[in-house]
Coordinates of C-alpha atoms in Angstrom, one line a residue:
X443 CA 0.0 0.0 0.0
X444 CA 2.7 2.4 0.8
X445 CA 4.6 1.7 -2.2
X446 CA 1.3 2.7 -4.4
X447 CA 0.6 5.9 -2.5
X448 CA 4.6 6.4 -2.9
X449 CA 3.9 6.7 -6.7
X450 CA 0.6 8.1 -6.8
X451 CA 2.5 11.0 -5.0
X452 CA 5.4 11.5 -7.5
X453 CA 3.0 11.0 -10.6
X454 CA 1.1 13.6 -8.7
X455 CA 4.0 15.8 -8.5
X456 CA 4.9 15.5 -11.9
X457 CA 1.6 16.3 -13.5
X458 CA 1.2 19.2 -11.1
X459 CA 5.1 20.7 -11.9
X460 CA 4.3 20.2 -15.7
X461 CA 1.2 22.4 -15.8
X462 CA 1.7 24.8 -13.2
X463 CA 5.3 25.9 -13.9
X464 CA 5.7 29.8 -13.8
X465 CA 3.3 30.6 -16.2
X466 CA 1.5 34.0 -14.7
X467 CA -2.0 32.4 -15.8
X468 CA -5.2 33.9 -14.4
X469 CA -8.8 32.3 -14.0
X470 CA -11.4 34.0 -16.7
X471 CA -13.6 36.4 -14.9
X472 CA -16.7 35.3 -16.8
X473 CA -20.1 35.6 -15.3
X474 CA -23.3 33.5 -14.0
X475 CA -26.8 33.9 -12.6
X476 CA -28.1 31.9 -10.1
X477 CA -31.4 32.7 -8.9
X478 CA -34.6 30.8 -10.2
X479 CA -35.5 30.6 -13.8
X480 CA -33.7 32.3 -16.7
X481 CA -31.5 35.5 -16.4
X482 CA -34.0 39.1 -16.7
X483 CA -33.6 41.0 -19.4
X484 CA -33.8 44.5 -17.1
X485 CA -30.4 44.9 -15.1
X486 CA -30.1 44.1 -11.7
X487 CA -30.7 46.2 -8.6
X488 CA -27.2 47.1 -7.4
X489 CA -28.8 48.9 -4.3
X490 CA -27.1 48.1 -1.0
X491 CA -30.1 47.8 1.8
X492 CA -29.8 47.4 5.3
X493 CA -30.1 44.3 6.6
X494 CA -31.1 43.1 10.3
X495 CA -31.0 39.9 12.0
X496 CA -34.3 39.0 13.7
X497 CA -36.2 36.4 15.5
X498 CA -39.6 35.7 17.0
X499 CA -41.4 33.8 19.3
X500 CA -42.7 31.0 17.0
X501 CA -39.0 30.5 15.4
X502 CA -37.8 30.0 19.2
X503 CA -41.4 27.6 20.8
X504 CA -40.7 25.5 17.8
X505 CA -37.0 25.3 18.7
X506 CA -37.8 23.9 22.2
X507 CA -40.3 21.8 21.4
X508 CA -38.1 19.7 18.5
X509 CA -35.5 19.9 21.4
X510 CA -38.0 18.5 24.0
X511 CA -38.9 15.5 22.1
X512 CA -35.2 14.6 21.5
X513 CA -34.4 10.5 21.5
X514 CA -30.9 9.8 21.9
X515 CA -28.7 6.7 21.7
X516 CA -26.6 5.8 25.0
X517 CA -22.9 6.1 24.2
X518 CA -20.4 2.9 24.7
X519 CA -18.7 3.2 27.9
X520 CA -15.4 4.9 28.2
X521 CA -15.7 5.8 24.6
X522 CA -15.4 10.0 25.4
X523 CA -15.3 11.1 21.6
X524 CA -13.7 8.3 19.6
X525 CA -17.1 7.4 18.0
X526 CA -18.2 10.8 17.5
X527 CA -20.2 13.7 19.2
X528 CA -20.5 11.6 22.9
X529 CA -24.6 11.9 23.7
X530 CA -24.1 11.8 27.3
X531 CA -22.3 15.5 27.1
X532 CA -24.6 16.1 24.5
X533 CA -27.7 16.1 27.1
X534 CA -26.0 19.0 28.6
X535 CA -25.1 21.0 25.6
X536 CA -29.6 20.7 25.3
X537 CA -30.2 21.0 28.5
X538 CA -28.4 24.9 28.5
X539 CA -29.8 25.3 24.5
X540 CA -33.4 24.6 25.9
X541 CA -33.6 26.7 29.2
X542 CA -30.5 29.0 29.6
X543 CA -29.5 29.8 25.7
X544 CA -31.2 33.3 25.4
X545 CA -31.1 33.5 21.7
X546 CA -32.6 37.0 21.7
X547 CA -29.5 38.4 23.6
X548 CA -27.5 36.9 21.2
X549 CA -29.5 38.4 18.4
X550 CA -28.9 42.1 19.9
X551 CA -25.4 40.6 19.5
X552 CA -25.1 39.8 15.9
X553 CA -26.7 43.2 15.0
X554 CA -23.7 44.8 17.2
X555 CA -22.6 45.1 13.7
X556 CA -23.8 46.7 10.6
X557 CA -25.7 44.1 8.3
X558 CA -26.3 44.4 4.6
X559 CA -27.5 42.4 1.3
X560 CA -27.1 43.3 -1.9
X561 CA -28.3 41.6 -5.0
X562 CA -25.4 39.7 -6.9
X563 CA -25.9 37.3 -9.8
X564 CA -29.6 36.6 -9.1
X565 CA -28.7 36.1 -5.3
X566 CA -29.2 38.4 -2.5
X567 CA -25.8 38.4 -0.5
X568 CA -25.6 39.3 3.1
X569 CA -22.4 40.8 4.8
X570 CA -21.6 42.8 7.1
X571 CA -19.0 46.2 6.9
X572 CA -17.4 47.4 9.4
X573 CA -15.0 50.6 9.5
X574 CA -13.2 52.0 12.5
X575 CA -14.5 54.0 14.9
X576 CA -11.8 56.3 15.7
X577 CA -8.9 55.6 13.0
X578 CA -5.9 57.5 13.9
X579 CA -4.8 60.8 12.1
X580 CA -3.8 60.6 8.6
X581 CA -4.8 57.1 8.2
X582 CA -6.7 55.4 5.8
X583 CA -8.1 52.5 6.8
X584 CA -7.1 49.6 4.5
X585 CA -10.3 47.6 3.2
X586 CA -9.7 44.0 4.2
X587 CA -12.3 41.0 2.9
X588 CA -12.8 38.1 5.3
X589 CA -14.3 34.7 4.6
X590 CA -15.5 32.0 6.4
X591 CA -16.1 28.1 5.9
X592 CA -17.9 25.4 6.6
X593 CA -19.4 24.5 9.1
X594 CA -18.7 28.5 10.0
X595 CA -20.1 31.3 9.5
X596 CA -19.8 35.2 9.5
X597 CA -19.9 35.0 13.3
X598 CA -16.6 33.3 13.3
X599 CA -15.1 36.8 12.9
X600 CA -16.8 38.7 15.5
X601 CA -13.9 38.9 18.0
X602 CA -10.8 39.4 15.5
X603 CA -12.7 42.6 13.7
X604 CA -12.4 45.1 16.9
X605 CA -8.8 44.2 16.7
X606 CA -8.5 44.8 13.4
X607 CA -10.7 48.0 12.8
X608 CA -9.4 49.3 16.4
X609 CA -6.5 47.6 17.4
X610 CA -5.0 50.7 19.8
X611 CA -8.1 50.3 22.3
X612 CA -7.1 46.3 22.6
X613 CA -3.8 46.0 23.0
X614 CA -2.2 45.8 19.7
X615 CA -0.1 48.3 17.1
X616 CA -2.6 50.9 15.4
X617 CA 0.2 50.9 12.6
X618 CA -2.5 49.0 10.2
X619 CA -6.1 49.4 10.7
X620 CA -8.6 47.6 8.9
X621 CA -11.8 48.3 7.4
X622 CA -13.3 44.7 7.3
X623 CA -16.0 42.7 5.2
X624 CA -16.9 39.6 6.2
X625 CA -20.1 38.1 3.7
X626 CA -21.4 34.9 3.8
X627 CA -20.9 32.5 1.0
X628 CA -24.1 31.9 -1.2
X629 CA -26.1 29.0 0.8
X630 CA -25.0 29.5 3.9
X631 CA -26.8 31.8 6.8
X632 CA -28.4 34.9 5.5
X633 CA -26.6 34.6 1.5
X634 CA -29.4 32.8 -0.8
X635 CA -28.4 29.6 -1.9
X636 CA -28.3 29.4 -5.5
X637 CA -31.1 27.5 -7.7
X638 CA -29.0 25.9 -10.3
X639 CA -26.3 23.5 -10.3
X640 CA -22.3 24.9 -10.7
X641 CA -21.7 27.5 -8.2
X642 CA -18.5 26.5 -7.1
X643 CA -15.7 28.6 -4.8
X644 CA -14.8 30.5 -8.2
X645 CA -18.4 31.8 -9.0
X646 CA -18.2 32.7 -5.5
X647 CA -14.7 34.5 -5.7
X648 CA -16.0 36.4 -8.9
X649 CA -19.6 37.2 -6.5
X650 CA -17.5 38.5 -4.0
X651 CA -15.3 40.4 -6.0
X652 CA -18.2 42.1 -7.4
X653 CA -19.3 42.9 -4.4
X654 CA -15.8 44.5 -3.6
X655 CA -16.5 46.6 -6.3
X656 CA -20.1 47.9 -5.6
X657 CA -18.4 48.7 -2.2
X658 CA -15.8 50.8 -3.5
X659 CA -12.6 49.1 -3.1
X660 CA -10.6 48.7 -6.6
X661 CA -7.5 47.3 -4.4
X662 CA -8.3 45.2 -1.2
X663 CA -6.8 42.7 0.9
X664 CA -8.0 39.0 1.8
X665 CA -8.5 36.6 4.3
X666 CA -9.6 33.3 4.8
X667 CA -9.7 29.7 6.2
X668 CA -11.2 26.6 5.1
X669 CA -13.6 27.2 2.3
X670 CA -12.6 31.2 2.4
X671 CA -9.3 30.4 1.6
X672 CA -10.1 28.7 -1.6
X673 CA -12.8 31.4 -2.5
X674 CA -9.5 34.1 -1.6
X675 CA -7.1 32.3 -3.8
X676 CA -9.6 31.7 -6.3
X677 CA -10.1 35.9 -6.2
X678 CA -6.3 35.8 -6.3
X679 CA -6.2 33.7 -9.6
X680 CA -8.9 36.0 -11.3
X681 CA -8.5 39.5 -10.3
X682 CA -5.0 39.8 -9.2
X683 CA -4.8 43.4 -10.1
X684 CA -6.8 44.0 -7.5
X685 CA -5.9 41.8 -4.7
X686 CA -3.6 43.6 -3.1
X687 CA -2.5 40.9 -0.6
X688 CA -3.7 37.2 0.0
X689 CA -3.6 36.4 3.4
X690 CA -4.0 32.4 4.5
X691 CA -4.5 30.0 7.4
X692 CA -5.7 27.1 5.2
X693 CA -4.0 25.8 2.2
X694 CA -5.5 23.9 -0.5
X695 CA -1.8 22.8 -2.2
X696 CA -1.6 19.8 -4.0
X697 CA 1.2 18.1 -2.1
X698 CA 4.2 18.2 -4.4
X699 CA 6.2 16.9 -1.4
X700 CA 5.3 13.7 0.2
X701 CA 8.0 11.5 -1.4
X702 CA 10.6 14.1 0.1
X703 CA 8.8 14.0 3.7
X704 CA 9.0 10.5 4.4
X705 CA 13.0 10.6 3.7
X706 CA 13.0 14.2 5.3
X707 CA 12.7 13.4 8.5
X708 CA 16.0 11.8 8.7
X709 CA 17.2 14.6 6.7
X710 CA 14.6 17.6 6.8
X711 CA 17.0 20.2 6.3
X712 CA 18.4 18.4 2.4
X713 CA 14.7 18.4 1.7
X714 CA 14.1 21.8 2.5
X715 CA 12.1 20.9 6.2
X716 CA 12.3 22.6 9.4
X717 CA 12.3 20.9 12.8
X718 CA 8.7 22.1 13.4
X719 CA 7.8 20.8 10.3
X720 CA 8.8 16.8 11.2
X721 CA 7.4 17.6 14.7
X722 CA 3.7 17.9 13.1
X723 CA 3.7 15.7 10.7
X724 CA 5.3 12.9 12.2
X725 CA 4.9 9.6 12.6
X726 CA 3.5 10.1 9.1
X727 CA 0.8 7.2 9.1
X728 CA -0.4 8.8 12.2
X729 CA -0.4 12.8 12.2
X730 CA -0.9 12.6 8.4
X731 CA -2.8 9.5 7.0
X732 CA -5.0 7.9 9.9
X733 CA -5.6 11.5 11.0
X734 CA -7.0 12.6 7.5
X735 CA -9.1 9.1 7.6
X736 CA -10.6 9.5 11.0
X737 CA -11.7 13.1 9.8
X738 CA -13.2 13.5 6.7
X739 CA -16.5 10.8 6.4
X740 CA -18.7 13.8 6.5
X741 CA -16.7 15.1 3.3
X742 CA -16.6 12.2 1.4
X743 CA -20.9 12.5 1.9
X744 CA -21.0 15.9 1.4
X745 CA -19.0 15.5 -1.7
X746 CA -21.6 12.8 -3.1
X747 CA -24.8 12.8 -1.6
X748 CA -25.2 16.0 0.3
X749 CA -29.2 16.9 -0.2
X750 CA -29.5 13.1 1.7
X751 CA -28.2 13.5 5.3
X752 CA -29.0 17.1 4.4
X753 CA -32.8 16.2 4.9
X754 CA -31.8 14.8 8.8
X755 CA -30.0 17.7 9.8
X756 CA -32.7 20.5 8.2
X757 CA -35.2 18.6 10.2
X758 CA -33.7 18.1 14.3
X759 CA -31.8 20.8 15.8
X760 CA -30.3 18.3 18.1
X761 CA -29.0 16.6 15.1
X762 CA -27.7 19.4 13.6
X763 CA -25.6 20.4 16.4
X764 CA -23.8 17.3 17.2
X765 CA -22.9 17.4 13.9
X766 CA -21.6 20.8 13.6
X767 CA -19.8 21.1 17.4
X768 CA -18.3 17.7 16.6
X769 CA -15.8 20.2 14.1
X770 CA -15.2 22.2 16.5
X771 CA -14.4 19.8 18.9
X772 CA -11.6 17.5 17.2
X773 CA -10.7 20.2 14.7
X774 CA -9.5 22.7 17.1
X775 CA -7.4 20.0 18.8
X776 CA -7.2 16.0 17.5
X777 CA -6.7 15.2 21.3
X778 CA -9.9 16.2 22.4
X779 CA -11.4 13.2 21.1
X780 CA -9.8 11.6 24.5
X781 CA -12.0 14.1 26.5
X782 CA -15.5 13.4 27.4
X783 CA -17.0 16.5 26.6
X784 CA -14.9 16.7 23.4
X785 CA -12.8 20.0 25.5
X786 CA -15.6 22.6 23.6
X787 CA -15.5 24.8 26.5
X788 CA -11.6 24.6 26.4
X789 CA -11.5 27.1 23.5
X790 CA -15.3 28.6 23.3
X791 CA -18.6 29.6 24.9
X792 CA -21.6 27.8 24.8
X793 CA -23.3 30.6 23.5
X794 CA -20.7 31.8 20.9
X795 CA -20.9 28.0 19.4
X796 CA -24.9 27.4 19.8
X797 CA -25.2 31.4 18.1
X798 CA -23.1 29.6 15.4
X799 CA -25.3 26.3 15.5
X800 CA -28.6 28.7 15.3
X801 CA -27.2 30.6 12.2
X802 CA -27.7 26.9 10.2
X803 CA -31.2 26.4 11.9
X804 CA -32.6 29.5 12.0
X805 CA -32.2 30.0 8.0
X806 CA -32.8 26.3 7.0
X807 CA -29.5 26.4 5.0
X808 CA -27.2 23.2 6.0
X809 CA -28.1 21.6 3.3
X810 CA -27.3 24.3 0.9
X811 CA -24.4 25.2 2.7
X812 CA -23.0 20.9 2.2
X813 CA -23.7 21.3 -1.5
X814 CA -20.7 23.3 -1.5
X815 CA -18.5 20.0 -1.2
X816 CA -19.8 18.7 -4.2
X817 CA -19.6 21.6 -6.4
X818 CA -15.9 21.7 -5.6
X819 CA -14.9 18.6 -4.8
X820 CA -17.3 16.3 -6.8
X821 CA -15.8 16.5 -9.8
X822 CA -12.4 14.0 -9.8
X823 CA -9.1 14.6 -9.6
X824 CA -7.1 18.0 -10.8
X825 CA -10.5 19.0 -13.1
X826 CA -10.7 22.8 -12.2
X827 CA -8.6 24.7 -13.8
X828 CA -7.8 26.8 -10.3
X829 CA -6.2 23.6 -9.3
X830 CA -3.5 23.6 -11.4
X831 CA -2.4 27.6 -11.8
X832 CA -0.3 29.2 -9.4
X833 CA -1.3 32.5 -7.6
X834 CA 1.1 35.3 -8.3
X835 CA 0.1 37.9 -5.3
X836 CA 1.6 38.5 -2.4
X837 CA 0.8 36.0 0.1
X838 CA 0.7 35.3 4.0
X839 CA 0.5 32.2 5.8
X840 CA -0.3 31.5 9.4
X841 CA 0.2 27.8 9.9
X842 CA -1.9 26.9 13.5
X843 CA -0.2 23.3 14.7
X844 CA -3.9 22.1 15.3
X845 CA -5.0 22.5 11.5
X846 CA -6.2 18.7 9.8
X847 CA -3.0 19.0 8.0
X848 CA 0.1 20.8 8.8
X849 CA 1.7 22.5 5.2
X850 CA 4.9 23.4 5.2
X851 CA 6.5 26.9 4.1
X852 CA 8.3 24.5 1.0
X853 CA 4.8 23.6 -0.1
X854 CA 2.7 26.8 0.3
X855 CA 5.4 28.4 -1.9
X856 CA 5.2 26.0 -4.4
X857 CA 1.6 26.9 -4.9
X858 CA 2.3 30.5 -4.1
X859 CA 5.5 31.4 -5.3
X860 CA 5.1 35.7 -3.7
X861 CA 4.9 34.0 -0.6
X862 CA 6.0 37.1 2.0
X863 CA 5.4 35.4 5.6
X864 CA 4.9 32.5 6.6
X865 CA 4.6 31.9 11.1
X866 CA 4.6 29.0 13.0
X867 CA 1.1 29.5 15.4
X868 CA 2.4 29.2 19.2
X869 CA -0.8 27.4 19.5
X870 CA -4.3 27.1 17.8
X871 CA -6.3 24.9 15.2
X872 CA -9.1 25.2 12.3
X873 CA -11.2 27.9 13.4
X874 CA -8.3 30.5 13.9
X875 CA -10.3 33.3 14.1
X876 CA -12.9 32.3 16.2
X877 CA -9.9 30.6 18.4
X878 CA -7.3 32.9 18.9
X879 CA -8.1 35.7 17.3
X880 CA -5.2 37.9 18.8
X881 CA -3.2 35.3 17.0
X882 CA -4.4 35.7 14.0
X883 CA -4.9 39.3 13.6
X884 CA -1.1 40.0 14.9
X885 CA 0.0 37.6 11.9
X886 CA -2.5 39.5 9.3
X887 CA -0.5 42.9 10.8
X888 CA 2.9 40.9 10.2
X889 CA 2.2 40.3 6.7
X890 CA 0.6 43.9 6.0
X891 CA 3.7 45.2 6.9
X892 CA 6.2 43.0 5.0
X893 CA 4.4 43.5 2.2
X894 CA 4.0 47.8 2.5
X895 CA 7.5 47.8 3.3
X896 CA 8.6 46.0 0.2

């Protein structure tokens, strides 16, 4: 077996250094409609309205009462989270959403910021802009898009955007100050989910891009994890004229290196590997292979059949949450599957991750929001062309040591050959922003600078 993923990874290699030498190629901007039936002749409302994030009393009675007629399955003994979200813990989790969750209070919360929507392509897309209260003398804020993933959402960034759009008043350098944008992707939350098949993370890149545009903003930076950084590279690849810096804490790199890291960790430094690199990626079968096997079932559905266990989730709340907080359990830190509450509370609040839960349920969209995986993924091996061009902005990377997969500096520059910084997290996993979002927004300021000074 290890022989044939041995040579699956050098053929790999090859076919991916073959097309995607240095050639400065750039995705086609193109264009799309998405809403229901065929495209209207009259143009489309470019208005930007208001938006505001509300709830009532049915939305919340119906809520408890799908909770109260919850029927759970005992959990093995001693099994804390090897089999999944653990049911015994999860009793609690319901227990709090059912009669101490105020989901009001937490609406007051979401509108803390200023909400929007904006018609783009047939779809209405929500986001929400925030500029700086008090940005110091003779500066101009610079305008900074952030996008989420899956299972995120636009909430993910609530706690990194004061430090960004007013860093002085919490503790950090005022020498960059941000004016941010987080929207949410088309099918997830408040964004419409499209009505025809094909919208992929570069019909969403060109969407948001768009919407950069109607904004304002002919130069802008970028930001994202998971699913946002694919959408932000993707943007990258089409409009790099205009992206004025790409800053990642995912990668989507197809690994040119894998050959070279099982003999590098005898020899890291001939194969162009640091220390920290063996230390997270080693023993290979285990921090690499097993853990990418244990973790990505759900993908592998999502990627085929996602309207089917879409059904389940649309319809119980309970369901949809041990579904989504089981993410944020093991992928902010692989070790809390020996915990038996997974270790949520470790890193977040009850309410900050049920608010996140309620953004799915509230606007019927996980299913919409899993379709995703198979308009990206779906489609075999290497068959966007995205996949195989290189993206020739300048480009960030924050690498967090709990991420699914650890890439190192040698393999984010392969893909992105302007690669300015690249930091080794002191501590952190997937949801980076939502995590440590001091962190993050400190590395984001790092690469800002490196990039102005240059």
């Amino acid at each position: 077996m290890w022989l044939e993923i041995l040579l699956t990874s050098v053929l790999g290699f090859v076919i991916y250094w073959f097309v995607s030498r240095d050639k400065e190629e750039t995705l086609p901007l193109e264009d799309g409609w998405w809403g229901p039936g065929a495209r209207p002749e009259a143009a489309e409302d470019e208005s930007i309205r208001p938006f505001k994030v509300e709830t009532s009393e049915e939305e919340i009675e119906d809520l408890h009462r799908r909770i109260d007629r919850v029927r759970l399955t005992p959990p093995l003994e001693d099994v804390r989270f090897h089999f999944g979200f653990n049911s015994k813990y999860l009793r609690k989790i319901l227990s709090y959403w059912r009669n101490g969750f105020d989901w009001r209070k937490q609406v007051e919360i979401l509108n803390r910021y200023p909400h929007f929507k904006t018609k783009i392509e047939g779809l209405d897309i929500h986001f929400i802009h925030v500029k700086p209260p008090q940005p110091p003398s003779g500066c101009t804020p610079k305008p900074l898009l952030m996008v989420h993933g899956w299972p995120g959402s636009f909430y993910e960034f609530y706690k990194i955007i004061p430090l960004l759009t007013d860093p002085r008043n919490h503790g950090l350098s005022e020498e960059h100050v941000f004016e941010v944008i987080c929207p949410s992707i088309p099918g997830y939350g408040f964004s419409e989910a499209s009505s025809k098949k094909g919208l992929n993370s570069v019909a969403t890149a060109r969407i948001f891009y768009k919407l950069m545009l109607r904004l304002g903003f002919q130069e802008f930076y970028v930001q994202g994890g998971d699913w946002g950084s694919l959408i932000c590279t993707n943007m990258a690849q089409m409009v790099p004229s205009h992206v004025k810096g790409l800053h990642l804490n995912m990668a989507f790199v197809l690994n040119p290196g894998t050959l070279t890291l099982l003999l590098g960790r005898r020899f890291p430094r001939l194969f162009g590997y640091t220390q920290r690199d063996i230390e997270l990626l080693h023993p290979f079968k285990e921090k690499v292979f097993y853990s990418l096997m244990r973790e990505s079932g759900y993908m592998h559905i999502q990627c085929t059949k996602p309207d089917t266990v879409g059904c389940a989730l649309n319809d119980s709340p309970v369901g949809l949450a041990a579904y989504i907080l089981e993410k944020f359990s093991t992928w902010t830190n692989p070790e809390f599957r020996d915990l038996e509450d997974g270790g949520l509370e470790r890193k977040f609040s009850l309410d900050d991750l049920l608010t996140n839960v309620m953004l799915y349920w509230t606007t019927g969209t996980i299913t919409s929001s899993q379709r995703f995986y198979k308009e990206n993924l779906g489609q075999g091996f290497m068959a966007n062309k995205h996949d195989r061009i290189k993206v020739h902005v300048p480009t960030g990377f924050a690498a967090f040591p709990c991420e699914l997969m650890h890439v190192p500096e040698k393999w984010v520059k392969f893909k992105y050959p302007k690669l300015l910084s690249y930091s080794y997290m002191a501590r952190g996993g997937h949801f980076a922003a939502f995590e440590e979002p001091e962190l993050l927004a400190q590395d984001i300021g790092k690469f800002v600078g490196l990039l102005e000074q240059g």
